[in-house]
Short mmCIF file of C-alpha atoms in Angstrom, two decimals:
data_model
loop_
_atom_site.label_atom_id
_atom_site.label_comp_id
_atom_site.label_asym_id
_atom_site.label_seq_id
_atom_site.Cartn_x
_atom_site.Cartn_y
_atom_site.Cartn_z
CA MET A 1 1.83 1.00 16.35
CA LYS A 2 -1.12 -0.17 14.30
CA LEU A 3 -0.05 -1.70 10.98
CA THR A 4 -2.28 -0.46 8.15
CA THR A 5 -2.13 -1.01 4.41
CA MET A 6 -3.48 1.14 1.57
CA THR A 7 -3.75 -0.24 -1.95
CA GLN A 8 -5.30 1.11 -5.14
CA VAL A 9 -6.91 -1.70 -7.15
CA THR A 10 -9.11 -2.09 -10.21
CA ILE A 11 -12.45 -3.91 -10.24
CA ASP A 12 -10.58 -7.03 -11.39
CA GLY A 13 -8.07 -6.68 -8.58
CA VAL A 14 -5.06 -5.34 -10.52
CA MET A 15 -2.67 -3.13 -8.57
CA GLN A 16 0.22 -2.94 -11.05
CA GLY A 17 1.22 0.38 -12.60
CA ASN A 18 -1.50 2.51 -11.03
CA GLY A 19 0.47 5.76 -11.04
CA GLY A 20 2.10 6.01 -14.44
CA ALA A 21 2.76 4.14 -17.65
CA SER A 22 6.44 3.83 -16.80
CA ASP A 23 5.97 2.80 -13.15
CA ASP A 24 5.88 -0.95 -13.56
CA ARG A 25 6.07 -2.60 -16.97
CA ARG A 26 6.86 -6.15 -15.85
CA ASN A 27 5.53 -9.07 -17.86
CA GLY A 28 4.43 -6.96 -20.83
CA PHE A 29 2.08 -4.74 -18.83
CA GLU A 30 0.97 -1.82 -21.03
CA ARG A 31 -1.98 -0.27 -19.20
CA GLY A 32 -0.28 1.89 -16.58
CA GLY A 33 -1.64 5.08 -15.06
CA TRP A 34 -5.17 3.75 -14.63
CA ALA A 35 -5.68 5.47 -11.24
CA ARG A 36 -4.35 8.91 -12.13
CA GLY A 37 -6.98 11.62 -11.81
CA LYS A 38 -9.78 9.15 -11.09
CA GLY A 39 -10.70 10.06 -7.50
CA ASP A 40 -12.49 13.28 -6.65
CA GLU A 41 -11.12 16.02 -4.38
CA GLU A 42 -12.51 14.33 -1.28
CA THR A 43 -10.73 11.07 -2.14
CA ARG A 44 -7.46 12.87 -2.82
CA THR A 45 -7.79 14.60 0.56
CA PHE A 46 -8.47 11.25 2.25
CA ILE A 47 -5.32 9.75 0.70
CA THR A 48 -3.19 12.76 1.68
CA GLN A 49 -4.50 12.77 5.25
CA THR A 50 -3.78 9.05 5.53
CA TYR A 51 -0.11 9.62 4.70
CA GLN A 52 0.03 12.58 7.09
CA ARG A 53 -1.06 10.54 10.11
CA ALA A 54 1.62 7.87 9.63
CA GLU A 55 4.18 7.40 12.38
CA ALA A 56 6.39 5.40 10.00
CA PHE A 57 6.27 3.66 6.63
CA LEU A 58 7.05 0.08 5.65
CA PHE A 59 7.76 -0.83 2.02
CA GLY A 60 8.61 -3.75 -0.17
CA ARG A 61 11.75 -3.30 -2.27
CA ARG A 62 10.08 -2.40 -5.58
CA THR A 63 7.65 0.18 -4.14
CA TYR A 64 10.44 1.66 -2.02
CA GLU A 65 12.58 2.26 -5.11
CA LEU A 66 9.64 3.83 -7.00
CA PHE A 67 8.82 6.13 -4.07
CA ALA A 68 12.49 7.03 -3.44
CA GLY A 69 12.83 8.04 -7.10
CA SER A 70 9.71 10.20 -6.98
CA TRP A 71 8.50 11.39 -3.56
CA GLY A 72 12.06 11.22 -2.25
CA SER A 73 13.86 12.87 -5.17
CA ILE A 74 11.69 15.22 -7.27
CA ASP A 75 11.46 18.67 -5.67
CA GLN A 76 7.84 19.26 -6.69
CA MET A 77 6.78 15.90 -5.24
CA ARG A 78 8.86 16.38 -2.09
CA ALA A 79 7.01 19.66 -1.48
CA HIS A 80 3.58 18.02 -1.79
CA PRO A 81 1.98 17.16 1.61
CA ILE A 82 2.39 13.44 0.84
CA GLY A 83 6.05 14.00 0.00
CA VAL A 84 6.55 15.98 3.20
CA ALA A 85 4.97 13.17 5.26
CA LEU A 86 7.15 10.53 3.58
CA ASN A 87 10.35 12.49 3.91
CA GLU A 88 9.83 13.42 7.56
CA ALA A 89 8.90 9.95 8.84
CA PRO A 90 11.13 6.91 9.39
CA LYS A 91 11.03 4.44 6.50
CA TYR A 92 11.56 0.69 6.70
CA VAL A 93 12.07 -1.57 3.70
CA ALA A 94 11.82 -5.35 3.70
CA SER A 95 14.63 -6.56 1.45
CA THR A 96 17.36 -9.16 1.41
CA THR A 97 19.22 -7.44 -1.45
CA LEU A 98 19.11 -3.68 -0.74
CA THR A 99 22.44 -2.65 0.77
CA ALA A 100 22.65 1.13 0.37
CA PRO A 101 19.23 2.82 0.58
CA ARG A 102 19.38 6.26 -1.03
CA TRP A 103 16.43 7.76 0.84
CA ALA A 104 17.24 9.47 4.15
CA ASP A 105 15.95 7.91 7.37
CA THR A 106 15.62 4.44 5.84
CA THR A 107 16.26 1.19 7.71
CA VAL A 108 16.53 -2.10 5.80
CA LEU A 109 14.85 -5.05 7.54
CA ARG A 110 16.74 -8.29 6.96
CA GLY A 111 16.61 -11.69 8.60
CA ASP A 112 13.47 -12.59 10.55
CA LEU A 113 10.94 -10.20 9.02
CA ALA A 114 8.05 -11.31 11.24
CA ALA A 115 10.09 -10.55 14.35
CA ALA A 116 11.25 -7.20 12.93
CA VAL A 117 7.71 -6.10 12.04
CA SER A 118 6.36 -7.29 15.40
CA GLU A 119 9.06 -5.23 17.11
CA LEU A 120 8.04 -2.15 15.11
CA LYS A 121 4.39 -2.71 15.97
CA ALA A 122 5.29 -2.92 19.66
CA LYS A 123 6.68 0.62 19.59
CA PRO A 124 4.43 3.42 20.87
CA GLY A 125 2.85 5.62 18.25
CA GLY A 126 0.14 5.80 15.63
CA GLU A 127 0.32 3.91 12.35
CA LEU A 128 2.97 1.91 10.58
CA GLN A 129 1.69 2.26 7.00
CA VAL A 130 2.25 0.07 3.96
CA HIS A 131 1.44 1.61 0.55
CA GLY A 132 1.46 -0.50 -2.61
CA SER A 133 3.98 -3.27 -1.94
CA GLY A 134 1.73 -6.11 -3.08
CA ALA A 135 4.00 -9.04 -2.22
CA LEU A 136 4.72 -7.56 1.21
CA THR A 137 1.02 -6.87 1.87
CA ARG A 138 0.11 -10.47 1.01
CA TRP A 139 2.87 -11.77 3.29
CA LEU A 140 1.79 -9.52 6.16
CA LEU A 141 -1.81 -10.72 5.82
CA GLU A 142 -0.71 -14.35 5.72
CA ASN A 143 1.27 -13.80 8.92
CA ASP A 144 -1.56 -12.01 10.79
CA LEU A 145 0.38 -8.76 11.04
CA VAL A 146 -2.16 -6.41 9.40
CA ASP A 147 -4.52 -4.52 11.71
CA GLU A 148 -6.42 -2.58 9.04
CA MET A 149 -6.53 -2.67 5.24
CA THR A 150 -7.77 0.16 3.02
CA LEU A 151 -8.69 -0.63 -0.57
CA ILE A 152 -9.26 2.23 -3.01
CA VAL A 153 -11.19 0.60 -5.85
CA VAL A 154 -11.08 2.40 -9.20
CA PRO A 155 -13.99 1.56 -11.55
CA VAL A 156 -11.99 0.08 -14.41
CA ILE A 157 -11.30 -3.47 -15.63
CA LEU A 158 -7.78 -3.87 -17.01
CA GLY A 159 -7.75 -7.50 -18.06
CA GLN A 160 -3.98 -7.72 -17.44
CA GLY A 161 -1.43 -6.97 -14.76
CA ALA A 162 -0.39 -8.20 -11.34
CA ARG A 163 -3.26 -8.55 -8.90
CA LEU A 164 -3.23 -7.82 -5.21
CA PHE A 165 -4.48 -11.34 -4.50
CA PRO A 166 -3.47 -14.34 -6.61
CA GLU A 167 -5.90 -16.91 -8.04
CA THR A 168 -5.04 -19.32 -5.24
CA GLY A 169 -3.90 -18.43 -1.77
CA PRO A 170 -4.95 -18.25 1.88
CA ASP A 171 -8.49 -17.17 2.73
CA LEU A 172 -9.39 -14.33 5.05
CA ALA A 173 -12.61 -12.91 6.44
CA LEU A 174 -12.88 -9.13 6.70
CA ASP A 175 -14.96 -6.82 8.86
CA LEU A 176 -15.98 -3.60 7.12
CA VAL A 177 -15.03 -0.54 9.20
CA GLU A 178 -15.76 2.26 6.73
CA SER A 179 -17.04 2.53 3.16
CA ARG A 180 -17.91 5.30 0.77
CA VAL A 181 -18.08 6.02 -2.95
CA ASP A 182 -16.93 9.34 -4.37
CA ALA A 183 -18.47 11.43 -7.14
CA ASN A 184 -16.32 9.66 -9.75
CA GLY A 185 -17.29 6.15 -8.66
CA VAL A 186 -14.06 5.43 -6.78
CA SER A 187 -14.82 3.49 -3.60
CA ILE A 188 -12.87 3.51 -0.36
CA GLN A 189 -13.23 0.40 1.77
CA VAL A 190 -11.55 0.04 5.15
CA HIS A 191 -11.44 -3.52 6.51
CA ARG A 192 -10.10 -5.33 9.55
CA PRO A 193 -8.98 -8.95 9.22
CA ALA A 194 -11.38 -11.26 11.04
CA GLY A 195 -9.94 -14.76 10.88
CA ARG A 196 -11.03 -17.35 8.35
CA PRO A 197 -14.33 -17.10 6.45
CA ARG A 198 -17.21 -19.45 7.18
CA TYR A 199 -18.39 -21.64 4.33
CA ALA A 200 -21.66 -23.39 3.62
CA THR A 201 -21.85 -26.99 4.76
CA ALA A 202 -23.78 -29.74 3.03
#
């Protein structure tokens, strides 16, 4: 399976609390819901179709719990095409503390995560998708396990909140596979990791 990630981010790189004010209020964050209703119909279709082509899903603990309490529990959300895709596919969650996952067809990955993810990737099939899950996405990139990364960039600057990439961290070159901007200024960028960047020399 190809491991792909999809993350909604602001212009200043924030990914926290994109869906609702109550989603993620850690560290005094008060500007939730910044992505709701921002993309046009074409972007919403793109996001839905991305979920629908997943063979399986991989989550970090926090995103898993948010999704289980919404897409996995609320009838209206379960009936949405994204909810149907999530509920019908196998789900994997990287966690050392989750003992009793409440969402059907969930497997908790403990121990050697790199080996577990590599084993999943070796299975036949389409995509193993990661949505949200910032800490997990960073870890997967650092361990060269990401095949393709989609960023949905919403034209807003929040000035607070957890960012997808920290101020200091590993560097990574990216090859652009696909790019477009919708009628509302939301851009979709699909990248493939391409090793380390090249820097100017004196």
